[in-house]
């Protein structure tokens, strides 16, 4: 911490002079603690009365987020001290009559009478409550603590459990065995005691049934399952319970070793499991009738396609190979299931449960564990069954994004996002009718749909103007034209005011962190509410990236990219060096007019241009923002289409910007590090040098949730992993490679880089190096490590890329 603080103070002391004179950049400045840049506005939400907005801003010097409040009509935002925070609102929800609001603040539930402003604290507990919602009749406030739901009566002020779930066998349901029956037959006293217990239980049940003031009887759901999620209907009658096997084995997890610790001893941490070591736990669904106190399973075996095997051809090929090699047991383990297992609970990449406002309808989203199918089904409460409403199949994998769904205000019409057309579109579907697209089939994506409080409009994000330009649009819920509401080109998020008349908009730009503005929901001139950037950063003349289209030589159309070059290229040398930056995550969009996740890297690109390079940052195939087929292009052969795009980018630089083809370097982190290794190992001689930061070098050691989507299960599809892993091409290394990795990375394990390093050693390779950082995880945090990391990259390029060869 002392070194971090010292580095930050040194950088801050130097910045004002540098900014004022626009002096040349230096590496120590741009890799310093980013507090000198300013901070993004985070997590804005409206006050319960709709007059103000709350938002969070990171505090200088630590990771604490302060809460601010600003008048939506304008004025400066004010930081709330602890006393003021105690009187703040949380993100509100409203009853159907809009007379009450509720929110969560410091983990407790609060209720507000909107007419009087009277505020009631409903809970004061050590556990965190969440998910407040009003009953359909407005008489109770419902909320949850973990998977337990509660009801608070607005008139009575009494809080009671909506249901009591017991994951054990009902002790009263146990039937006597032969010995117990004999005992009862022999001994009259035992019969009397049993009769008394039965009478006591019958009396208790009668009292519970007649007195709504008593706590409900528990639901005994057995000890073979555990709750993953629960959702209570707004009318209070039904509960849906998502379960998983109680004793599911998630597989063996590798260890992360901490070498630099507070204790002075090495410490061990368990990380996530490898892909294919064991499948995720399958999930099932229970329907609980809280009034009749009955339970029904909601089977998924009648969903369309649930009994198909989308991996049949690959399975047959792998099974045949295993049997031929004498591995019959492994071949048997790959037998296709009769009914494919699914997941239901929302995990950020699909799944979940949505109730209509009146609680009369429920929709469930299910996803096959093999990642090839997604279903949205309604619940038939009379037949206790799922009714399929939409089925999305993808031969590659169902996207992690674009899985939003819900109900229109009529409570009988579903809405949802789907990539069925190849692009994310918004659809509505009556339960007994056909789906209708609300957004057209042009080549753009829509996301984050929000229904207006009156139910007339959908507001959403779209990149309709250009793939790199994001704004808020709206479309009538009944169908009609999609109209543009904002004109920032870099909108990151929005939230509607409680009355639906205004939008709070988070917007950014390549050198502007998220800022907050308010605008009329129908469009118009926005009113800026925040400015959290710092003069030392904003006063510098940063290079604005040029958004360019690189033609694909492999039939992919164009590859969008950001180009960084000198202001006057005619004065530059005819033959110059270049660096290609490769963004991480794979499915991420870095070529946009929003702020970049890679703020330090973007400053480094400015420094490289200052040193005589030009820089290209590409959204290669597999990136987000360009539709389903662009994403699916890397299925079963990661690193191949992307490398074709990067080589097309290099050729474009040579052709249009006078770049020397022998002086092109490449670098990136995470997926960008993986692609750097693939570039050097699959296209030796194409790049003068490369720096791979925290790279996954062997996909069999990455996680299941990400990897199995793109490459299937490694036991089923080993060829996809062999084709896609840099370690399989290690023998081709001939260009200088620098590997940098955090030692406590629990996302991409450090062993990936160490194993590849050992492979190079055994192959007697030259000009490869590894730099390890004992206190860094996957996402580097410390300024000293950032500086050391990029000093080494800068020296690598200066030694092997910049000189004329």
mmCIF file of N, CA and C in Angstrom, residues 665-781:
data_model
loop_
_atom_site.group_PDB
_atom_site.id
_atom_site.type_symbol
_atom_site.label_atom_id
_atom_site.label_comp_id
_atom_site.label_asym_id
_atom_site.label_seq_id
_atom_site.Cartn_x
_atom_site.Cartn_y
_atom_site.Cartn_z
ATOM 1 N N UNK A 665 3.992 -5.651 -33.893
ATOM 2 C CA UNK A 665 3.888 -6.377 -32.634
ATOM 3 C C UNK A 665 2.427 -6.627 -32.292
ATOM 4 N N UNK A 666 2.188 -7.510 -31.342
ATOM 5 C CA UNK A 666 0.831 -7.853 -30.944
ATOM 6 C C UNK A 666 0.810 -8.088 -29.443
ATOM 7 N N UNK A 667 -0.289 -7.663 -28.782
ATOM 8 C CA UNK A 667 -0.411 -7.946 -27.346
ATOM 9 C C UNK A 667 -1.869 -7.879 -26.932
ATOM 10 N N UNK A 668 -2.159 -8.460 -25.781
ATOM 11 C CA UNK A 668 -3.498 -8.416 -25.213
ATOM 12 C C UNK A 668 -3.547 -9.238 -23.945
ATOM 13 N N UNK A 669 -4.635 -9.078 -23.200
ATOM 14 C CA UNK A 669 -4.794 -9.777 -21.939
ATOM 15 C C UNK A 669 -5.980 -10.711 -21.953
ATOM 16 N N UNK A 670 -5.876 -11.807 -21.198
ATOM 17 C CA UNK A 670 -6.928 -12.806 -21.083
ATOM 18 C C UNK A 670 -7.166 -13.421 -22.467
ATOM 19 N N UNK A 671 -8.351 -13.260 -23.054
ATOM 20 C CA UNK A 671 -8.554 -13.782 -24.402
ATOM 21 C C UNK A 671 -7.577 -13.117 -25.379
ATOM 22 N N UNK A 672 -7.240 -11.849 -25.122
ATOM 23 C CA UNK A 672 -6.249 -11.182 -25.952
ATOM 24 C C UNK A 672 -4.870 -11.801 -25.806
ATOM 25 N N UNK A 673 -4.552 -12.294 -24.594
ATOM 26 C CA UNK A 673 -3.297 -13.019 -24.405
ATOM 27 C C UNK A 673 -3.321 -14.354 -25.109
ATOM 28 N N UNK A 674 -4.466 -15.048 -25.029
ATOM 29 C CA UNK A 674 -4.642 -16.294 -25.784
ATOM 30 C C UNK A 674 -4.416 -16.065 -27.272
ATOM 31 N N UNK A 675 -5.010 -14.988 -27.816
ATOM 32 C CA UNK A 675 -4.857 -14.725 -29.247
ATOM 33 C C UNK A 675 -3.423 -14.314 -29.596
ATOM 34 N N UNK A 676 -2.738 -13.641 -28.690
ATOM 35 C CA UNK A 676 -1.331 -13.326 -28.935
ATOM 36 C C UNK A 676 -0.521 -14.609 -29.078
ATOM 37 N N UNK A 677 -0.772 -15.563 -28.185
ATOM 38 C CA UNK A 677 -0.060 -16.837 -28.284
ATOM 39 C C UNK A 677 -0.447 -17.583 -29.557
ATOM 40 N N UNK A 678 -1.728 -17.584 -29.896
ATOM 41 C CA UNK A 678 -2.144 -18.255 -31.129
ATOM 42 C C UNK A 678 -1.523 -17.588 -32.351
ATOM 43 N N UNK A 679 -1.399 -16.274 -32.333
ATOM 44 C CA UNK A 679 -0.814 -15.557 -33.471
ATOM 45 C C UNK A 679 0.645 -15.942 -33.665
ATOM 46 N N UNK A 680 1.394 -16.007 -32.570
ATOM 47 C CA UNK A 680 2.812 -16.342 -32.691
ATOM 48 C C UNK A 680 3.031 -17.823 -32.983
ATOM 49 N N UNK A 681 2.135 -18.671 -32.488
ATOM 50 C CA UNK A 681 2.345 -20.112 -32.628
ATOM 51 C C UNK A 681 1.691 -20.693 -33.870
ATOM 52 N N UNK A 682 0.639 -20.049 -34.375
ATOM 53 C CA UNK A 682 -0.016 -20.559 -35.581
ATOM 54 C C UNK A 682 0.364 -19.772 -36.832
ATOM 55 N N UNK A 683 0.956 -18.593 -36.652
ATOM 56 C CA UNK A 683 1.407 -17.807 -37.800
ATOM 57 C C UNK A 683 2.825 -17.299 -37.530
ATOM 58 N N UNK A 684 3.766 -18.202 -37.313
ATOM 59 C CA UNK A 684 5.133 -17.763 -36.998
ATOM 60 C C UNK A 684 5.704 -16.918 -38.126
ATOM 61 N N UNK A 685 6.420 -15.865 -37.722
ATOM 62 C CA UNK A 685 7.023 -14.954 -38.684
ATOM 63 C C UNK A 685 6.132 -13.788 -39.069
ATOM 64 N N UNK A 686 4.842 -13.834 -38.721
ATOM 65 C CA UNK A 686 3.931 -12.741 -39.082
ATOM 66 C C UNK A 686 4.055 -11.549 -38.134
ATOM 67 N N UNK A 687 4.458 -11.809 -36.886
ATOM 68 C CA UNK A 687 4.562 -10.735 -35.901
ATOM 69 C C UNK A 687 5.975 -10.722 -35.337
ATOM 70 N N UNK A 688 6.504 -9.515 -35.185
ATOM 71 C CA UNK A 688 7.887 -9.385 -34.731
ATOM 72 C C UNK A 688 8.049 -9.797 -33.279
ATOM 73 N N UNK A 689 6.997 -9.631 -32.466
ATOM 74 C CA UNK A 689 7.032 -10.017 -31.057
ATOM 75 C C UNK A 689 5.616 -9.924 -30.511
ATOM 76 N N UNK A 690 5.389 -10.603 -29.393
ATOM 77 C CA UNK A 690 4.073 -10.557 -28.771
ATOM 78 C C UNK A 690 4.167 -10.614 -27.265
ATOM 79 N N UNK A 691 3.199 -9.967 -26.601
ATOM 80 C CA UNK A 691 3.096 -10.009 -25.144
ATOM 81 C C UNK A 691 1.720 -10.565 -24.786
ATOM 82 N N UNK A 692 1.721 -11.703 -24.079
ATOM 83 C CA UNK A 692 0.479 -12.375 -23.696
ATOM 84 C C UNK A 692 0.271 -12.202 -22.202
ATOM 85 N N UNK A 693 -0.769 -11.463 -21.813
ATOM 86 C CA UNK A 693 -1.058 -11.182 -20.423
ATOM 87 C C UNK A 693 -2.158 -12.126 -19.945
ATOM 88 N N UNK A 694 -1.890 -12.813 -18.802
ATOM 89 C CA UNK A 694 -2.844 -13.748 -18.168
ATOM 90 C C UNK A 694 -3.591 -14.615 -19.188
ATOM 91 N N UNK A 695 -2.862 -15.285 -20.084
ATOM 92 C CA UNK A 695 -3.511 -15.986 -21.202
ATOM 93 C C UNK A 695 -3.977 -17.393 -20.829
ATOM 94 N N UNK A 696 -5.160 -17.799 -21.259
ATOM 95 C CA UNK A 696 -5.522 -19.224 -21.202
ATOM 96 C C UNK A 696 -4.788 -19.962 -22.313
ATOM 97 N N UNK A 697 -3.867 -20.815 -21.924
ATOM 98 C CA UNK A 697 -3.014 -21.499 -22.902
ATOM 99 C C UNK A 697 -3.483 -22.917 -23.198
ATOM 100 N N UNK A 698 -4.407 -23.410 -22.374
ATOM 101 C CA UNK A 698 -4.949 -24.757 -22.595
ATOM 102 C C UNK A 698 -6.389 -24.721 -22.095
ATOM 103 N N UNK A 699 -7.338 -24.792 -23.011
ATOM 104 C CA UNK A 699 -8.742 -24.593 -22.638
ATOM 105 C C UNK A 699 -9.289 -25.706 -21.753
ATOM 106 N N UNK A 700 -8.633 -26.850 -21.673
ATOM 107 C CA UNK A 700 -9.145 -27.912 -20.802
ATOM 108 C C UNK A 700 -9.036 -27.534 -19.330
ATOM 109 N N UNK A 701 -8.281 -26.488 -19.003
ATOM 110 C CA UNK A 701 -8.157 -26.069 -17.604
ATOM 111 C C UNK A 701 -8.958 -24.800 -17.313
ATOM 112 N N UNK A 702 -9.796 -24.352 -18.266
ATOM 113 C CA UNK A 702 -10.633 -23.198 -17.970
ATOM 114 C C UNK A 702 -11.972 -23.670 -17.404
ATOM 115 N N UNK A 703 -12.892 -22.744 -17.147
ATOM 116 C CA UNK A 703 -14.127 -23.113 -16.450
ATOM 117 C C UNK A 703 -15.163 -23.714 -17.398
ATOM 118 N N UNK A 704 -16.208 -24.265 -16.811
ATOM 119 C CA UNK A 704 -17.246 -24.920 -17.609
ATOM 120 C C UNK A 704 -18.183 -23.905 -18.248
ATOM 121 N N UNK A 705 -18.589 -22.890 -17.474
ATOM 122 C CA UNK A 705 -19.639 -21.978 -17.913
ATOM 123 C C UNK A 705 -19.288 -21.284 -19.222
ATOM 124 N N UNK A 706 -18.051 -20.901 -19.400
ATOM 125 C CA UNK A 706 -17.615 -20.209 -20.615
ATOM 126 C C UNK A 706 -17.203 -21.198 -21.697
ATOM 127 N N UNK A 707 -16.320 -22.118 -21.339
ATOM 128 C CA UNK A 707 -15.639 -22.923 -22.353
ATOM 129 C C UNK A 707 -16.554 -23.929 -23.020
ATOM 130 N N UNK A 708 -17.451 -24.559 -22.237
ATOM 131 C CA UNK A 708 -18.291 -25.609 -22.818
ATOM 132 C C UNK A 708 -19.284 -25.045 -23.823
ATOM 133 N N UNK A 709 -19.593 -23.763 -23.732
ATOM 134 C CA UNK A 709 -20.441 -23.155 -24.745
ATOM 135 C C UNK A 709 -19.779 -23.207 -26.115
ATOM 136 N N UNK A 710 -18.503 -22.872 -26.163
ATOM 137 C CA UNK A 710 -17.819 -22.681 -27.439
ATOM 138 C C UNK A 710 -17.182 -23.976 -27.944
ATOM 139 N N UNK A 711 -16.692 -24.804 -27.015
ATOM 140 C CA UNK A 711 -15.933 -25.998 -27.415
ATOM 141 C C UNK A 711 -16.590 -27.298 -26.983
ATOM 142 N N UNK A 712 -17.814 -27.233 -26.430
ATOM 143 C CA UNK A 712 -18.492 -28.416 -25.899
ATOM 144 C C UNK A 712 -17.716 -28.967 -24.700
ATOM 145 N N UNK A 713 -18.055 -30.159 -24.302
ATOM 146 C CA UNK A 713 -17.383 -30.812 -23.175
ATOM 147 C C UNK A 713 -16.106 -31.477 -23.682
ATOM 148 N N UNK A 714 -14.980 -31.324 -23.000
ATOM 149 C CA UNK A 714 -13.727 -31.891 -23.521
ATOM 150 C C UNK A 714 -13.724 -33.406 -23.600
ATOM 151 N N UNK A 715 -14.534 -34.070 -22.778
ATOM 152 C CA UNK A 715 -14.615 -35.525 -22.878
ATOM 153 C C UNK A 715 -15.348 -35.939 -24.148
ATOM 154 N N UNK A 716 -16.301 -35.092 -24.566
ATOM 155 C CA UNK A 716 -17.098 -35.396 -25.744
ATOM 156 C C UNK A 716 -16.453 -34.888 -27.027
ATOM 157 N N UNK A 717 -15.754 -33.759 -26.943
ATOM 158 C CA UNK A 717 -15.212 -33.104 -28.131
ATOM 159 C C UNK A 717 -13.744 -32.738 -27.920
ATOM 160 N N UNK A 718 -12.891 -33.724 -27.675
ATOM 161 C CA UNK A 718 -11.479 -33.402 -27.407
ATOM 162 C C UNK A 718 -10.785 -32.727 -28.577
ATOM 163 N N UNK A 719 -11.237 -32.971 -29.795
ATOM 164 C CA UNK A 719 -10.588 -32.379 -30.957
ATOM 165 C C UNK A 719 -10.743 -30.866 -30.966
ATOM 166 N N UNK A 720 -11.906 -30.373 -30.499
ATOM 167 C CA UNK A 720 -12.114 -28.922 -30.455
ATOM 168 C C UNK A 720 -11.115 -28.267 -29.515
ATOM 169 N N UNK A 721 -10.806 -28.920 -28.411
ATOM 170 C CA UNK A 721 -9.855 -28.368 -27.443
ATOM 171 C C UNK A 721 -8.430 -28.422 -27.991
ATOM 172 N N UNK A 722 -8.102 -29.512 -28.641
ATOM 173 C CA UNK A 722 -6.764 -29.617 -29.231
ATOM 174 C C UNK A 722 -6.566 -28.559 -30.314
ATOM 175 N N UNK A 723 -7.589 -28.349 -31.116
ATOM 176 C CA UNK A 723 -7.510 -27.367 -32.198
ATOM 177 C C UNK A 723 -7.381 -25.950 -31.662
ATOM 178 N N UNK A 724 -7.931 -25.700 -30.464
ATOM 179 C CA UNK A 724 -8.095 -24.331 -29.980
ATOM 180 C C UNK A 724 -7.100 -23.910 -28.905
ATOM 181 N N UNK A 725 -6.182 -24.785 -28.503
ATOM 182 C CA UNK A 725 -5.303 -24.479 -27.366
ATOM 183 C C UNK A 725 -3.885 -24.172 -27.813
ATOM 184 N N UNK A 726 -3.338 -23.022 -27.406
ATOM 185 C CA UNK A 726 -1.965 -22.653 -27.807
ATOM 186 C C UNK A 726 -0.919 -23.696 -27.452
ATOM 187 N N UNK A 727 -1.091 -24.398 -26.324
ATOM 188 C CA UNK A 727 -0.058 -25.345 -25.902
ATOM 189 C C UNK A 727 0.142 -26.458 -26.934
ATOM 190 N N UNK A 728 -0.871 -26.705 -27.753
ATOM 191 C CA UNK A 728 -0.768 -27.732 -28.798
ATOM 192 C C UNK A 728 0.094 -27.279 -29.971
ATOM 193 N N UNK A 729 0.432 -26.002 -30.035
ATOM 194 C CA UNK A 729 1.234 -25.458 -31.141
ATOM 195 C C UNK A 729 2.584 -24.944 -30.648
ATOM 196 N N UNK A 730 2.970 -25.324 -29.436
ATOM 197 C CA UNK A 730 4.182 -24.766 -28.828
ATOM 198 C C UNK A 730 5.422 -24.997 -29.674
ATOM 199 N N UNK A 731 5.447 -26.074 -30.432
ATOM 200 C CA UNK A 731 6.639 -26.385 -31.231
ATOM 201 C C UNK A 731 6.908 -25.334 -32.308
ATOM 202 N N UNK A 732 5.928 -24.478 -32.606
ATOM 203 C CA UNK A 732 6.085 -23.497 -33.684
ATOM 204 C C UNK A 732 6.697 -22.182 -33.222
ATOM 205 N N UNK A 733 6.987 -22.026 -31.929
ATOM 206 C CA UNK A 733 7.487 -20.732 -31.447
ATOM 207 C C UNK A 733 8.806 -20.371 -32.104
ATOM 208 N N UNK A 734 8.855 -19.192 -32.733
ATOM 209 C CA UNK A 734 10.118 -18.688 -33.274
ATOM 210 C C UNK A 734 10.265 -17.186 -33.044
ATOM 211 N N UNK A 735 9.159 -16.499 -32.660
ATOM 212 C CA UNK A 735 9.201 -15.050 -32.447
ATOM 213 C C UNK A 735 9.192 -14.760 -30.946
ATOM 214 N N UNK A 736 9.806 -13.671 -30.506
ATOM 215 C CA UNK A 736 9.883 -13.356 -29.079
ATOM 216 C C UNK A 736 8.492 -13.263 -28.429
ATOM 217 N N UNK A 737 8.347 -13.942 -27.297
ATOM 218 C CA UNK A 737 7.068 -13.976 -26.588
ATOM 219 C C UNK A 737 7.302 -13.679 -25.118
ATOM 220 N N UNK A 738 6.604 -12.676 -24.621
ATOM 221 C CA UNK A 738 6.610 -12.327 -23.205
ATOM 222 C C UNK A 738 5.259 -12.744 -22.613
ATOM 223 N N UNK A 739 5.294 -13.553 -21.552
ATOM 224 C CA UNK A 739 4.078 -13.981 -20.855
ATOM 225 C C UNK A 739 4.057 -13.311 -19.485
ATOM 226 N N UNK A 740 2.925 -12.732 -19.104
ATOM 227 C CA UNK A 740 2.785 -12.059 -17.807
ATOM 228 C C UNK A 740 1.500 -12.546 -17.148
ATOM 229 N N UNK A 741 1.608 -12.910 -15.859
ATOM 230 C CA UNK A 741 0.459 -13.538 -15.210
ATOM 231 C C UNK A 741 0.475 -13.243 -13.716
ATOM 232 N N UNK A 742 -0.705 -12.976 -13.148
ATOM 233 C CA UNK A 742 -0.841 -12.845 -11.706
ATOM 234 C C UNK A 742 -0.793 -14.221 -11.051
ATOM 235 N N UNK A 743 -0.041 -14.343 -9.959
ATOM 236 C CA UNK A 743 0.147 -15.646 -9.325
ATOM 237 C C UNK A 743 -1.093 -16.126 -8.578
ATOM 238 N N UNK A 744 -1.990 -15.208 -8.213
ATOM 239 C CA UNK A 744 -3.192 -15.639 -7.495
ATOM 240 C C UNK A 744 -4.424 -15.467 -8.393
ATOM 241 N N UNK A 745 -4.210 -15.588 -9.687
ATOM 242 C CA UNK A 745 -5.312 -15.556 -10.648
ATOM 243 C C UNK A 745 -6.174 -16.800 -10.448
ATOM 244 N N UNK A 746 -7.440 -16.604 -10.048
ATOM 245 C CA UNK A 746 -8.338 -17.738 -9.879
ATOM 246 C C UNK A 746 -9.378 -17.803 -10.995
ATOM 247 N N UNK A 747 -9.142 -17.060 -12.070
ATOM 248 C CA UNK A 747 -9.980 -17.138 -13.270
ATOM 249 C C UNK A 747 -9.231 -17.959 -14.317
ATOM 250 N N UNK A 748 -8.219 -17.362 -14.928
ATOM 251 C CA UNK A 748 -7.285 -18.142 -15.758
ATOM 252 C C UNK A 748 -6.126 -18.540 -14.852
ATOM 253 N N UNK A 749 -6.010 -19.812 -14.595
ATOM 254 C CA UNK A 749 -5.017 -20.273 -13.623
ATOM 255 C C UNK A 749 -3.600 -19.973 -14.103
ATOM 256 N N UNK A 750 -2.734 -19.575 -13.171
ATOM 257 C CA UNK A 750 -1.345 -19.293 -13.506
ATOM 258 C C UNK A 750 -0.658 -20.533 -14.085
ATOM 259 N N UNK A 751 -1.139 -21.695 -13.723
ATOM 260 C CA UNK A 751 -0.549 -22.933 -14.246
ATOM 261 C C UNK A 751 -0.638 -23.004 -15.761
ATOM 262 N N UNK A 752 -1.624 -22.317 -16.366
ATOM 263 C CA UNK A 752 -1.682 -22.278 -17.831
ATOM 264 C C UNK A 752 -0.383 -21.743 -18.403
ATOM 265 N N UNK A 753 0.077 -20.623 -17.870
ATOM 266 C CA UNK A 753 1.308 -20.012 -18.390
ATOM 267 C C UNK A 753 2.537 -20.810 -18.003
ATOM 268 N N UNK A 754 2.544 -21.358 -16.790
ATOM 269 C CA UNK A 754 3.708 -22.116 -16.339
ATOM 270 C C UNK A 754 3.845 -23.414 -17.139
ATOM 271 N N UNK A 755 2.721 -24.059 -17.439
ATOM 272 C CA UNK A 755 2.769 -25.288 -18.239
ATOM 273 C C UNK A 755 3.275 -25.000 -19.653
ATOM 274 N N UNK A 756 2.822 -23.897 -20.253
ATOM 275 C CA UNK A 756 3.310 -23.547 -21.585
ATOM 276 C C UNK A 756 4.797 -23.210 -21.539
ATOM 277 N N UNK A 757 5.218 -22.513 -20.480
ATOM 278 C CA UNK A 757 6.639 -22.186 -20.310
ATOM 279 C C UNK A 757 7.475 -23.467 -20.245
ATOM 280 N N UNK A 758 7.004 -24.448 -19.470
ATOM 281 C CA UNK A 758 7.734 -25.722 -19.368
ATOM 282 C C UNK A 758 7.792 -26.426 -20.715
ATOM 283 N N UNK A 759 6.716 -26.302 -21.471
ATOM 284 C CA UNK A 759 6.700 -26.913 -22.810
ATOM 285 C C UNK A 759 7.775 -26.283 -23.690
ATOM 286 N N UNK A 760 7.910 -24.973 -23.622
ATOM 287 C CA UNK A 760 8.961 -24.290 -24.398
ATOM 288 C C UNK A 760 10.351 -24.759 -23.953
ATOM 289 N N UNK A 761 10.516 -24.920 -22.626
ATOM 290 C CA UNK A 761 11.808 -25.376 -22.108
ATOM 291 C C UNK A 761 12.152 -26.736 -22.702
ATOM 292 N N UNK A 762 11.195 -27.647 -22.686
ATOM 293 C CA UNK A 762 11.459 -28.996 -23.180
ATOM 294 C C UNK A 762 11.653 -29.039 -24.692
ATOM 295 N N UNK A 763 11.126 -28.032 -25.393
ATOM 296 C CA UNK A 763 11.304 -27.954 -26.846
ATOM 297 C C UNK A 763 12.557 -27.168 -27.228
ATOM 298 N N UNK A 764 13.312 -26.696 -26.209
ATOM 299 C CA UNK A 764 14.562 -25.961 -26.424
ATOM 300 C C UNK A 764 14.320 -24.674 -27.221
ATOM 301 N N UNK A 765 13.229 -23.972 -26.913
ATOM 302 C CA UNK A 765 12.922 -22.725 -27.599
ATOM 303 C C UNK A 765 13.720 -21.565 -26.995
ATOM 304 N N UNK A 766 13.832 -20.488 -27.759
ATOM 305 C CA UNK A 766 14.561 -19.310 -27.324
ATOM 306 C C UNK A 766 13.628 -18.090 -27.332
ATOM 307 N N UNK A 767 14.093 -17.033 -26.680
ATOM 308 C CA UNK A 767 13.394 -15.740 -26.687
ATOM 309 C C UNK A 767 11.955 -15.846 -26.189
ATOM 310 N N UNK A 768 11.789 -16.463 -25.034
ATOM 311 C CA UNK A 768 10.500 -16.443 -24.342
ATOM 312 C C UNK A 768 10.775 -16.152 -22.869
ATOM 313 N N UNK A 769 9.883 -15.405 -22.271
ATOM 314 C CA UNK A 769 10.068 -14.956 -20.901
ATOM 315 C C UNK A 769 8.726 -15.018 -20.177
ATOM 316 N N UNK A 770 8.792 -15.140 -18.863
ATOM 317 C CA UNK A 770 7.575 -15.102 -18.058
ATOM 318 C C UNK A 770 7.807 -14.172 -16.878
ATOM 319 N N UNK A 771 6.815 -13.341 -16.593
ATOM 320 C CA UNK A 771 6.857 -12.417 -15.465
ATOM 321 C C UNK A 771 5.620 -12.676 -14.616
ATOM 322 N N UNK A 772 5.829 -13.017 -13.340
ATOM 323 C CA UNK A 772 4.745 -13.376 -12.443
ATOM 324 C C UNK A 772 4.575 -12.323 -11.354
ATOM 325 N N UNK A 773 3.320 -12.082 -10.957
ATOM 326 C CA UNK A 773 2.993 -11.000 -10.019
ATOM 327 C C UNK A 773 2.275 -11.600 -8.811
ATOM 328 N N UNK A 774 2.973 -11.699 -7.658
ATOM 329 C CA UNK A 774 2.462 -12.461 -6.515
ATOM 330 C C UNK A 774 1.158 -11.949 -5.921
ATOM 331 N N UNK A 775 0.821 -10.668 -6.097
ATOM 332 C CA UNK A 775 -0.368 -10.120 -5.447
ATOM 333 C C UNK A 775 -1.463 -9.741 -6.444
ATOM 334 N N UNK A 776 -1.411 -10.295 -7.635
ATOM 335 C CA UNK A 776 -2.424 -9.966 -8.638
ATOM 336 C C UNK A 776 -3.264 -11.189 -8.994
ATOM 337 N N UNK A 777 -4.569 -10.910 -9.144
ATOM 338 C CA UNK A 777 -5.484 -11.904 -9.678
ATOM 339 C C UNK A 777 -5.601 -11.679 -11.186
ATOM 340 N N UNK A 778 -6.746 -12.010 -11.750
ATOM 341 C CA UNK A 778 -6.885 -11.875 -13.200
ATOM 342 C C UNK A 778 -6.926 -10.411 -13.611
ATOM 343 N N UNK A 779 -7.650 -9.626 -12.864
ATOM 344 C CA UNK A 779 -7.788 -8.200 -13.129
ATOM 345 C C UNK A 779 -6.790 -7.460 -12.242
ATOM 346 N N UNK A 780 -5.688 -7.012 -12.829
ATOM 347 C CA UNK A 780 -4.644 -6.352 -12.044
ATOM 348 C C UNK A 780 -5.194 -5.111 -11.344
ATOM 349 N N UNK A 781 -4.734 -4.887 -10.102
ATOM 350 C CA UNK A 781 -5.232 -3.774 -9.301
ATOM 351 C C UNK A 781 -4.153 -2.772 -8.900
#
